[in-house]
Short mmCIF file of C-alpha atoms in Angstrom, two decimals:
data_model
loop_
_atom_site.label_atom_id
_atom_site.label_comp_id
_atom_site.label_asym_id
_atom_site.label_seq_id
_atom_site.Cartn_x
_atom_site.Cartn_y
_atom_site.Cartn_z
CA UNK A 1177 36.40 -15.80 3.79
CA UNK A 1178 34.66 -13.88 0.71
CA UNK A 1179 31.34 -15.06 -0.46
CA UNK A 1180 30.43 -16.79 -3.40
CA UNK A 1181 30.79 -14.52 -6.65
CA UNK A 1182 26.54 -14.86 -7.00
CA UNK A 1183 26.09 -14.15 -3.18
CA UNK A 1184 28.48 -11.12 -3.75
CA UNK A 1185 27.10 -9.84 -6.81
CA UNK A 1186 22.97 -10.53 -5.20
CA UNK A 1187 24.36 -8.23 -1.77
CA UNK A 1188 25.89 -5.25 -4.04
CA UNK A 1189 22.19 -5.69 -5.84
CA UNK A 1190 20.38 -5.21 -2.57
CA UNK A 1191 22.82 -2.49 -0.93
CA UNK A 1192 21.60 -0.29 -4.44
CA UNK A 1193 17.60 -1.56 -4.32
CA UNK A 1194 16.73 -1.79 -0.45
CA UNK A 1195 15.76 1.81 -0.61
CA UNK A 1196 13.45 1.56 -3.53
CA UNK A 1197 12.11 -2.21 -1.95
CA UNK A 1198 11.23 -0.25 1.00
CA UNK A 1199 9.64 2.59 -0.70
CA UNK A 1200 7.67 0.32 -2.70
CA UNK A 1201 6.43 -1.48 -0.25
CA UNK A 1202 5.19 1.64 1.72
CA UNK A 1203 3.75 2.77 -1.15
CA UNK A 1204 1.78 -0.38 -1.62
CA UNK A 1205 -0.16 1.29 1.78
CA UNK A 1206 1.87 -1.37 4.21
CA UNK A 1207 1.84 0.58 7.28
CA UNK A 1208 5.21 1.76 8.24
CA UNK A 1209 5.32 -0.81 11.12
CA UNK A 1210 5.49 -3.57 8.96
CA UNK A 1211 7.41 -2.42 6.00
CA UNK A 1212 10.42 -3.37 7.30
CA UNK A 1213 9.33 -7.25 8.10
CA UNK A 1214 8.29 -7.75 4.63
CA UNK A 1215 11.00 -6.13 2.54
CA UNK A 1216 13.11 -8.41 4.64
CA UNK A 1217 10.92 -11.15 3.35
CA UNK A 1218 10.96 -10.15 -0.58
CA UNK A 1219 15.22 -10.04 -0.08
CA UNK A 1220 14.83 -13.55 1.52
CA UNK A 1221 12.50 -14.95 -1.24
CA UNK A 1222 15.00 -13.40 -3.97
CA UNK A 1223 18.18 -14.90 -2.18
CA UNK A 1224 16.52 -18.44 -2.28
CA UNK A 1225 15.62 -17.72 -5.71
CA UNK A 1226 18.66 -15.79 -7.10
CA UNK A 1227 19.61 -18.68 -9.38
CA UNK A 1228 16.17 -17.78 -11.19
CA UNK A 1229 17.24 -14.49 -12.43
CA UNK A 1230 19.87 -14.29 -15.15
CA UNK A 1231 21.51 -10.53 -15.37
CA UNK A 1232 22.97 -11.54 -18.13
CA UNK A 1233 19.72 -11.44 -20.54
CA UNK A 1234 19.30 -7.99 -19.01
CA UNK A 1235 16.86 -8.36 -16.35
CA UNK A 1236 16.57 -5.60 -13.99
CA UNK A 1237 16.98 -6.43 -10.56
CA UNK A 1238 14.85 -3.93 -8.94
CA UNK A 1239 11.76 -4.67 -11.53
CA UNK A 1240 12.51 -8.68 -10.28
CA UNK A 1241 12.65 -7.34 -6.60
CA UNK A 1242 9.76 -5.39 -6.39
CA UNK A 1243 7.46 -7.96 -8.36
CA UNK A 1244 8.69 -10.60 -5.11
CA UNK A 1245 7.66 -7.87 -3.10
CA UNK A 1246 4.26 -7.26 -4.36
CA UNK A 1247 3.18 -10.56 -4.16
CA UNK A 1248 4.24 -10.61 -0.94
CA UNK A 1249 2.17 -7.72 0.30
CA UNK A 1250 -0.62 -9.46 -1.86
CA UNK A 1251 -0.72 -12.35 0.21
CA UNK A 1252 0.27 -10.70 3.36
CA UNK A 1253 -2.96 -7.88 2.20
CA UNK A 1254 -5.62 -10.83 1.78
CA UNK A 1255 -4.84 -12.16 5.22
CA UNK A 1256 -5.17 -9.48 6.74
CA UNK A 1257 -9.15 -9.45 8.02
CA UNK A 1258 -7.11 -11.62 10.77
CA UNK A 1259 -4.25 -9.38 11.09
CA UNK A 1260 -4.79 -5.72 11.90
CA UNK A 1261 -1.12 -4.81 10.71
CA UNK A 1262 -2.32 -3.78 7.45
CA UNK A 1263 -5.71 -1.54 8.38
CA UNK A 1264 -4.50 1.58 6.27
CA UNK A 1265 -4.51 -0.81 2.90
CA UNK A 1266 -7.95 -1.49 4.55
CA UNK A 1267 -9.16 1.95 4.46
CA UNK A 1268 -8.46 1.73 0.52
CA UNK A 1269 -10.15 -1.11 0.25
CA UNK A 1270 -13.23 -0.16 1.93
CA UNK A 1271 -12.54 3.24 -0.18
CA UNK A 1272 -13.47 1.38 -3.25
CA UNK A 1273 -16.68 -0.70 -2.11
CA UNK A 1274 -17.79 2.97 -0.33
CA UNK A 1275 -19.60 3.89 -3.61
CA UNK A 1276 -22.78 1.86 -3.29
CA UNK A 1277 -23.01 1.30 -6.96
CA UNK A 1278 -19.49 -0.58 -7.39
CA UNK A 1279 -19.85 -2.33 -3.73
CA UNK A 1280 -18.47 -5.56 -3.61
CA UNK A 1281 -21.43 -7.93 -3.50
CA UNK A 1282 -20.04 -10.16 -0.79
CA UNK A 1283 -19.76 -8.31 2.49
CA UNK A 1284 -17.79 -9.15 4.99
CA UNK A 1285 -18.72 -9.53 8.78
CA UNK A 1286 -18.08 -6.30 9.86
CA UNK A 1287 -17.90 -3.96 6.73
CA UNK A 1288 -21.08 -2.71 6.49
CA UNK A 1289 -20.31 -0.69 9.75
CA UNK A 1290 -17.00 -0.19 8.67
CA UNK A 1291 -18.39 1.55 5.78
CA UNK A 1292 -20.62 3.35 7.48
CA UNK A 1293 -18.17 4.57 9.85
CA UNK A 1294 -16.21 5.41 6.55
CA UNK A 1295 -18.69 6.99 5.00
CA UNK A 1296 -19.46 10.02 7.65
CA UNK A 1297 -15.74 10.04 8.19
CA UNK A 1298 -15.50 11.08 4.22
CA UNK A 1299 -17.84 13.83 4.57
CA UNK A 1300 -16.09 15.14 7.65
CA UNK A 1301 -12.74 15.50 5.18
CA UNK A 1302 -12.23 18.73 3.92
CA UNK A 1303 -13.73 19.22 0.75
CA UNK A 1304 -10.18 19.64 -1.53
CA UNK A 1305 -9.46 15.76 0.22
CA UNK A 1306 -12.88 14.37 -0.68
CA UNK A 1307 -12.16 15.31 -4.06
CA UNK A 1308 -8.82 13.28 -3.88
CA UNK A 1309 -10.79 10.46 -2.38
CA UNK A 1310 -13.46 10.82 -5.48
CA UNK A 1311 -10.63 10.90 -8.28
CA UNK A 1312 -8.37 7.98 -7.15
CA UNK A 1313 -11.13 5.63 -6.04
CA UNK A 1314 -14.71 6.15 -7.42
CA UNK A 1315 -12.92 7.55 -10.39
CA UNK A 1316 -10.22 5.23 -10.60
CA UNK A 1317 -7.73 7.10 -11.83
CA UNK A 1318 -4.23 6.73 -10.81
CA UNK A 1319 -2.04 9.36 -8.70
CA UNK A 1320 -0.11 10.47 -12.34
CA UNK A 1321 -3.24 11.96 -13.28
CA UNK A 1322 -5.13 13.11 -10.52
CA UNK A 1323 -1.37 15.07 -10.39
CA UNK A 1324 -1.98 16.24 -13.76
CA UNK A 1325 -5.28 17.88 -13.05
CA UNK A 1326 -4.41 19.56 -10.27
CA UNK A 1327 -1.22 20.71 -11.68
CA UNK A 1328 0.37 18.98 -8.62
CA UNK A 1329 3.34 16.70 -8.78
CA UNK A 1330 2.44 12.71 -8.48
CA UNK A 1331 4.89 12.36 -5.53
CA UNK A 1332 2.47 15.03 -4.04
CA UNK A 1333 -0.98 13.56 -4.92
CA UNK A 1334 0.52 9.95 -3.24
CA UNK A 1335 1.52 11.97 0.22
CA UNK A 1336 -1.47 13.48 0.27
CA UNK A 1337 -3.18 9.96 -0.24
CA UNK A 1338 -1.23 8.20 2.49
CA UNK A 1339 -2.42 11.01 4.60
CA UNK A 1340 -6.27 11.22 3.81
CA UNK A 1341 -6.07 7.36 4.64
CA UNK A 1342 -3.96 7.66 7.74
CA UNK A 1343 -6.59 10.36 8.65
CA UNK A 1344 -9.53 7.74 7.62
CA UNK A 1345 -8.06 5.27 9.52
CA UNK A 1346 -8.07 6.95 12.76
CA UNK A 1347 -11.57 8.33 12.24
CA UNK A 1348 -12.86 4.65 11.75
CA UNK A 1349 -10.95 3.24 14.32
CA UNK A 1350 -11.95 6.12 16.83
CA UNK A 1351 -15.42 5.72 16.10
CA UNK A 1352 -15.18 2.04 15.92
CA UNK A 1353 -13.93 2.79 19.70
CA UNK A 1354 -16.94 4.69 20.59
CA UNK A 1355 -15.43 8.19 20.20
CA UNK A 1356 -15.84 10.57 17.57
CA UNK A 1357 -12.10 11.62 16.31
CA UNK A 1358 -11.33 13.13 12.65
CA UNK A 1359 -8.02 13.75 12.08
CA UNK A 1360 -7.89 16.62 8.84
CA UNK A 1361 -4.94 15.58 6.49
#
């Protein structure tokens, strides 16, 4: 037995999206462990709301897809001080209180070591990733044109992001451990 003509057309939607959903989510700074558990969750969310989008008015799928998905990692990122899934998209945002002028008044239990730690792991980067660091988050400017002035491609500039956090992350949680590990991007 076939499926239902909306079930059918909603599984030929995801075959041609789950790539992007995926990539989207990683992108988001989900680590890689858990992208997998929540793009299953934004396809489940869309299925039980699939009668919400209409095609025909020329809604994109993907657009719809991803914006379930982001709210997802939203929720899924402010839980996280409980969960320790998500500690890379807590590098970035200890990133952005690290600058003591645009620290986040409130605190948490915890951070201001955290951003110590964070702090001498920044200066330990080499200098060309420090000056990533400064662009995208004391800067705020976003990967397109950080790309565009260091004549590097944006797809580039994001790698090279994930990694300078990856490497972050395992300097804070090394030295949160009592060692004294930096990983260079």
């Amino acid at each position: 037995m076939s499926p239902e003509p909306d079930v059918q057309w909603f599984l030929e939607q995801v075959r041609r999206e789950q790539s992007r959903l995926r990539a989207c989510v990683r992108a988001m700074g989900v680590r890689a462990d858990a992208v997998d558990d929540l793009a299953q969750d934004a396809l489940l969310v869309a299925f039980e709301k699939r009668a919400t989008f209409d095609p025909a008015a020329g809604a994109d799928f993907g657009a719809w897809l991803r914006g379930i998905a982001r709210k997802l990692v939203a929720n899924a990122l402010r839980k996280e001080g409980r969960r320790q899934q998500f500690l890379a998209s807590r590098v970035s945002e200890l990133l952005l209180r690290a600058d003591p002028e645009r620290r986040h008044p409130v605190v948490e239990a915890g951070d201001a070591d955290r951003l110590d730690l964070l702090g001498e792991c920044l200066e330990r980067l080499p200098e060309a990733s420090r000056r990533i660091v400064r662009m995208r988050y004391f800067d705020e400017n976003p990967p397109g044109a950080i790309a565009g002035r260091l004549n590097r491609s944006s797809n580039d500039v994001r790698q090279a992001l994930f990694r300078i956090r990856q490497a972050l992350l395992k300097c804070v949680e090394g030295r949160l451990a009592g060692g004294n590990r930096v990983s260079p991007p």
